[in-house]
Amino acid sequence: APGTANDPIVTKSYVDEAIKSLTGQLPSTGSNPGTSAPATSGSRLTIVELNPGQVLAAGEGTEFIVRNGKTVAFSSTVDGISDLTDGVDLKPGAVIPLNHLLLFPREGRGIQLHQDQTGTVYVLVRGAYSHLDKDGTVLNK
């Protein structure tokens, strides 16, 4: 539960500073906004801010690590996402555990915020992805 010793509440300025320090260490790359080409980061990690209504769709072989908040898996088929940390297959609608390494074997799969999640979620991404707004607009930067 938020606000406990195991999950302390932090200020926005603290999170902003932490992200700022990471951003200097982990260069970010991607496509220009408004294009349909997926962003790629090669072997680099990209920090993506995922807000309510947005979707983070993975390319084939892409890896995600959800750092905070509550997200769920989605897939265009009944097949799921490989959770390499626990060695399980996460089916569409499954809650994504925090700090687990996820591998997307094919396109058409990704993550979105859980219906109860109201704030921004930070996701580390390695590989090709598309960050989409509620209306399908590509948000990659």
PDB file of C-alpha atoms in Angstrom:
ATOM      1  CA  ALA A   1       0.000   0.000   0.000  1.00  0.00           C
ATOM      2  CA  PRO A   2       1.302   3.492  -0.792  1.00  0.00           C
ATOM      3  CA  GLY A   3       2.696   5.407   2.153  1.00  0.00           C
ATOM      4  CA  THR A   4       4.041   2.384   4.044  1.00  0.00           C
ATOM      5  CA  ALA A   5       7.692   1.672   4.843  1.00  0.00           C
ATOM      6  CA  ASN A   6       7.778  -0.763   1.911  1.00  0.00           C
ATOM      7  CA  ASP A   7       6.204   1.741  -0.512  1.00  0.00           C
ATOM      8  CA  PRO A   8       6.954   5.269   0.678  1.00  0.00           C
ATOM      9  CA  ILE A   9       5.294   8.277  -0.872  1.00  0.00           C
ATOM     10  CA  VAL A  10       7.779  10.587  -2.615  1.00  0.00           C
ATOM     11  CA  THR A  11       7.470  14.091  -3.960  1.00  0.00           C
ATOM     12  CA  LYS A  12       7.265  14.934  -7.638  1.00  0.00           C
ATOM     13  CA  SER A  13      10.501  16.924  -7.375  1.00  0.00           C
ATOM     14  CA  TYR A  14      12.305  13.837  -6.024  1.00  0.00           C
ATOM     15  CA  VAL A  15      11.063  11.692  -8.934  1.00  0.00           C
ATOM     16  CA  ASP A  16      11.939  14.443 -11.449  1.00  0.00           C
ATOM     17  CA  GLU A  17      15.487  14.666 -10.062  1.00  0.00           C
ATOM     18  CA  ALA A  18      15.900  10.879 -10.097  1.00  0.00           C
ATOM     19  CA  ILE A  19      14.758  10.691 -13.711  1.00  0.00           C
ATOM     20  CA  LYS A  20      16.946  13.649 -14.641  1.00  0.00           C
ATOM     21  CA  SER A  21      20.002  11.897 -13.217  1.00  0.00           C
ATOM     22  CA  LEU A  22      19.135   8.667 -15.075  1.00  0.00           C
ATOM     23  CA  THR A  23      18.446  10.480 -18.324  1.00  0.00           C
ATOM     24  CA  GLY A  24      22.010  11.796 -18.299  1.00  0.00           C
ATOM     25  CA  GLN A  25      23.312   8.229 -17.985  1.00  0.00           C
ATOM     26  CA  LEU A  26      20.920   6.525 -20.397  1.00  0.00           C
ATOM     27  CA  PRO A  27      20.639   8.399 -23.684  1.00  0.00           C
ATOM     28  CA  SER A  28      17.213   8.286 -25.288  1.00  0.00           C
ATOM     29  CA  THR A  29      16.516   7.833 -29.000  1.00  0.00           C
ATOM     30  CA  GLY A  30      13.415   7.397 -31.098  1.00  0.00           C
ATOM     31  CA  SER A  31      11.292   8.590 -33.973  1.00  0.00           C
ATOM     32  CA  ASN A  32       9.938  12.063 -34.476  1.00  0.00           C
ATOM     33  CA  PRO A  33       6.388  12.675 -33.201  1.00  0.00           C
ATOM     34  CA  GLY A  34       3.705  12.153 -35.797  1.00  0.00           C
ATOM     35  CA  THR A  35       5.519   9.437 -37.735  1.00  0.00           C
ATOM     36  CA  SER A  36       4.363   5.866 -37.863  1.00  0.00           C
ATOM     37  CA  ALA A  37       7.861   4.386 -37.613  1.00  0.00           C
ATOM     38  CA  PRO A  38       8.562   2.721 -34.269  1.00  0.00           C
ATOM     39  CA  ALA A  39      11.268   4.127 -32.031  1.00  0.00           C
ATOM     40  CA  THR A  40      14.366   2.023 -31.626  1.00  0.00           C
ATOM     41  CA  SER A  41      17.074   2.151 -29.037  1.00  0.00           C
ATOM     42  CA  GLY A  42      19.342  -0.752 -30.033  1.00  0.00           C
ATOM     43  CA  SER A  43      21.171  -1.850 -26.904  1.00  0.00           C
ATOM     44  CA  ARG A  44      20.338   1.371 -25.039  1.00  0.00           C
ATOM     45  CA  LEU A  45      17.592   1.724 -22.471  1.00  0.00           C
ATOM     46  CA  THR A  46      14.977   4.392 -23.124  1.00  0.00           C
ATOM     47  CA  ILE A  47      12.788   5.776 -20.347  1.00  0.00           C
ATOM     48  CA  VAL A  48       9.177   6.099 -21.503  1.00  0.00           C
ATOM     49  CA  GLU A  49       6.502   7.934 -19.505  1.00  0.00           C
ATOM     50  CA  LEU A  50       3.169   6.141 -19.901  1.00  0.00           C
ATOM     51  CA  ASN A  51       0.035   8.067 -18.915  1.00  0.00           C
ATOM     52  CA  PRO A  52      -3.607   6.977 -18.577  1.00  0.00           C
ATOM     53  CA  GLY A  53      -5.123   6.052 -21.941  1.00  0.00           C
ATOM     54  CA  GLN A  54      -1.748   5.583 -23.620  1.00  0.00           C
ATOM     55  CA  VAL A  55      -0.358   2.315 -24.971  1.00  0.00           C
ATOM     56  CA  LEU A  56       3.205   1.095 -25.265  1.00  0.00           C
ATOM     57  CA  ALA A  57       3.379  -1.389 -28.148  1.00  0.00           C
ATOM     58  CA  ALA A  58       6.532  -3.471 -28.491  1.00  0.00           C
ATOM     59  CA  GLY A  59       8.375  -4.544 -31.599  1.00  0.00           C
ATOM     60  CA  GLU A  60       9.608  -8.089 -32.083  1.00  0.00           C
ATOM     61  CA  GLY A  61      12.328  -8.911 -29.546  1.00  0.00           C
ATOM     62  CA  THR A  62      11.814  -5.727 -27.498  1.00  0.00           C
ATOM     63  CA  GLU A  63      12.292  -5.724 -23.718  1.00  0.00           C
ATOM     64  CA  PHE A  64      10.357  -3.700 -21.116  1.00  0.00           C
ATOM     65  CA  ILE A  65      10.836  -3.194 -17.394  1.00  0.00           C
ATOM     66  CA  VAL A  66       7.934  -1.477 -15.604  1.00  0.00           C
ATOM     67  CA  ARG A  67       9.423   0.615 -12.798  1.00  0.00           C
ATOM     68  CA  ASN A  68       6.329   1.868 -10.940  1.00  0.00           C
ATOM     69  CA  GLY A  69       2.549   1.806 -10.995  1.00  0.00           C
ATOM     70  CA  LYS A  70       0.120  -0.810 -12.213  1.00  0.00           C
ATOM     71  CA  THR A  71       0.085  -1.972 -15.839  1.00  0.00           C
ATOM     72  CA  VAL A  72      -1.490  -4.856 -17.735  1.00  0.00           C
ATOM     73  CA  ALA A  73      -0.449  -6.908 -20.734  1.00  0.00           C
ATOM     74  CA  PHE A  74      -2.244  -6.670 -24.045  1.00  0.00           C
ATOM     75  CA  SER A  75      -1.978  -8.760 -27.181  1.00  0.00           C
ATOM     76  CA  SER A  76      -3.708  -8.877 -30.544  1.00  0.00           C
ATOM     77  CA  THR A  77      -3.913 -12.670 -30.075  1.00  0.00           C
ATOM     78  CA  VAL A  78      -4.473 -15.014 -27.119  1.00  0.00           C
ATOM     79  CA  ASP A  79      -0.701 -15.404 -26.808  1.00  0.00           C
ATOM     80  CA  GLY A  80       1.101 -13.475 -24.133  1.00  0.00           C
ATOM     81  CA  ILE A  81       4.334 -11.835 -23.098  1.00  0.00           C
ATOM     82  CA  SER A  82       7.384 -13.645 -21.729  1.00  0.00           C
ATOM     83  CA  ASP A  83       8.156 -12.656 -18.133  1.00  0.00           C
ATOM     84  CA  LEU A  84      11.815 -13.669 -18.038  1.00  0.00           C
ATOM     85  CA  THR A  85      12.131 -12.893 -14.318  1.00  0.00           C
ATOM     86  CA  ASP A  86       9.549 -15.486 -13.236  1.00  0.00           C
ATOM     87  CA  GLY A  87       9.776 -17.688 -16.329  1.00  0.00           C
ATOM     88  CA  VAL A  88       6.050 -17.427 -17.080  1.00  0.00           C
ATOM     89  CA  ASP A  89       3.832 -16.331 -19.952  1.00  0.00           C
ATOM     90  CA  LEU A  90       1.670 -13.295 -19.103  1.00  0.00           C
ATOM     91  CA  LYS A  91      -1.655 -13.547 -20.914  1.00  0.00           C
ATOM     92  CA  PRO A  92      -3.604 -10.476 -22.113  1.00  0.00           C
ATOM     93  CA  GLY A  93      -5.061  -8.606 -19.128  1.00  0.00           C
ATOM     94  CA  ALA A  94      -2.488  -9.977 -16.653  1.00  0.00           C
ATOM     95  CA  VAL A  95      -1.002  -7.458 -14.211  1.00  0.00           C
ATOM     96  CA  ILE A  96       2.676  -6.806 -14.949  1.00  0.00           C
ATOM     97  CA  PRO A  97       4.922  -7.287 -11.883  1.00  0.00           C
ATOM     98  CA  LEU A  98       7.242  -4.354 -11.116  1.00  0.00           C
ATOM     99  CA  ASN A  99      10.913  -4.622 -12.094  1.00  0.00           C
ATOM    100  CA  HIS A 100      10.407  -7.806 -14.132  1.00  0.00           C
ATOM    101  CA  LEU A 101      12.168  -8.200 -17.469  1.00  0.00           C
ATOM    102  CA  LEU A 102       9.550  -8.698 -20.181  1.00  0.00           C
ATOM    103  CA  LEU A 103      10.328  -9.997 -23.673  1.00  0.00           C
ATOM    104  CA  PHE A 104       7.948  -9.444 -26.574  1.00  0.00           C
ATOM    105  CA  PRO A 105       8.418 -12.301 -29.070  1.00  0.00           C
ATOM    106  CA  ARG A 106       6.225 -10.700 -31.761  1.00  0.00           C
ATOM    107  CA  GLU A 107       4.636  -7.388 -32.677  1.00  0.00           C
ATOM    108  CA  GLY A 108       1.010  -6.745 -31.697  1.00  0.00           C
ATOM    109  CA  ARG A 109       1.726  -6.984 -27.975  1.00  0.00           C
ATOM    110  CA  GLY A 110       2.520  -4.447 -25.293  1.00  0.00           C
ATOM    111  CA  ILE A 111       1.344  -2.837 -22.085  1.00  0.00           C
ATOM    112  CA  GLN A 112      -1.158  -0.256 -20.954  1.00  0.00           C
ATOM    113  CA  LEU A 113      -2.091   1.207 -17.608  1.00  0.00           C
ATOM    114  CA  HIS A 114      -4.433  -0.728 -15.363  1.00  0.00           C
ATOM    115  CA  GLN A 115      -7.856   0.928 -15.036  1.00  0.00           C
ATOM    116  CA  ASP A 116      -7.040   1.841 -11.394  1.00  0.00           C
ATOM    117  CA  GLN A 117      -3.752   3.585 -12.299  1.00  0.00           C
ATOM    118  CA  THR A 118      -4.161   7.373 -12.421  1.00  0.00           C
ATOM    119  CA  GLY A 119      -0.565   8.631 -12.460  1.00  0.00           C
ATOM    120  CA  THR A 120       2.386   8.357 -14.792  1.00  0.00           C
ATOM    121  CA  VAL A 121       4.203   5.029 -15.057  1.00  0.00           C
ATOM    122  CA  TYR A 122       7.866   4.851 -16.064  1.00  0.00           C
ATOM    123  CA  VAL A 123       8.981   1.996 -18.297  1.00  0.00           C
ATOM    124  CA  LEU A 124      12.518   1.113 -19.368  1.00  0.00           C
ATOM    125  CA  VAL A 125      12.537  -0.016 -22.999  1.00  0.00           C
ATOM    126  CA  ARG A 126      15.214  -1.727 -25.073  1.00  0.00           C
ATOM    127  CA  GLY A 127      14.344  -2.212 -28.733  1.00  0.00           C
ATOM    128  CA  ALA A 128      11.637  -1.031 -31.131  1.00  0.00           C
ATOM    129  CA  TYR A 129       8.395   0.356 -29.716  1.00  0.00           C
ATOM    130  CA  SER A 130       5.484   2.642 -30.476  1.00  0.00           C
ATOM    131  CA  HIS A 131       4.148   4.975 -27.785  1.00  0.00           C
ATOM    132  CA  LEU A 132       0.537   5.769 -28.688  1.00  0.00           C
ATOM    133  CA  ASP A 133      -1.947   8.267 -27.272  1.00  0.00           C
ATOM    134  CA  LYS A 134      -5.650   7.502 -26.649  1.00  0.00           C
ATOM    135  CA  ASP A 135      -6.547   8.438 -30.226  1.00  0.00           C
ATOM    136  CA  GLY A 136      -3.697   6.431 -31.798  1.00  0.00           C
ATOM    137  CA  THR A 137      -1.357   9.400 -32.293  1.00  0.00           C
ATOM    138  CA  VAL A 138       2.294   8.328 -32.143  1.00  0.00           C
ATOM    139  CA  LEU A 139       4.055  10.028 -29.204  1.00  0.00           C
ATOM    140  CA  ASN A 140       7.613   8.746 -29.723  1.00  0.00           C
ATOM    141  CA  LYS A 141      10.172  11.482 -29.150  1.00  0.00           C
TER     142      LYS A 141
END
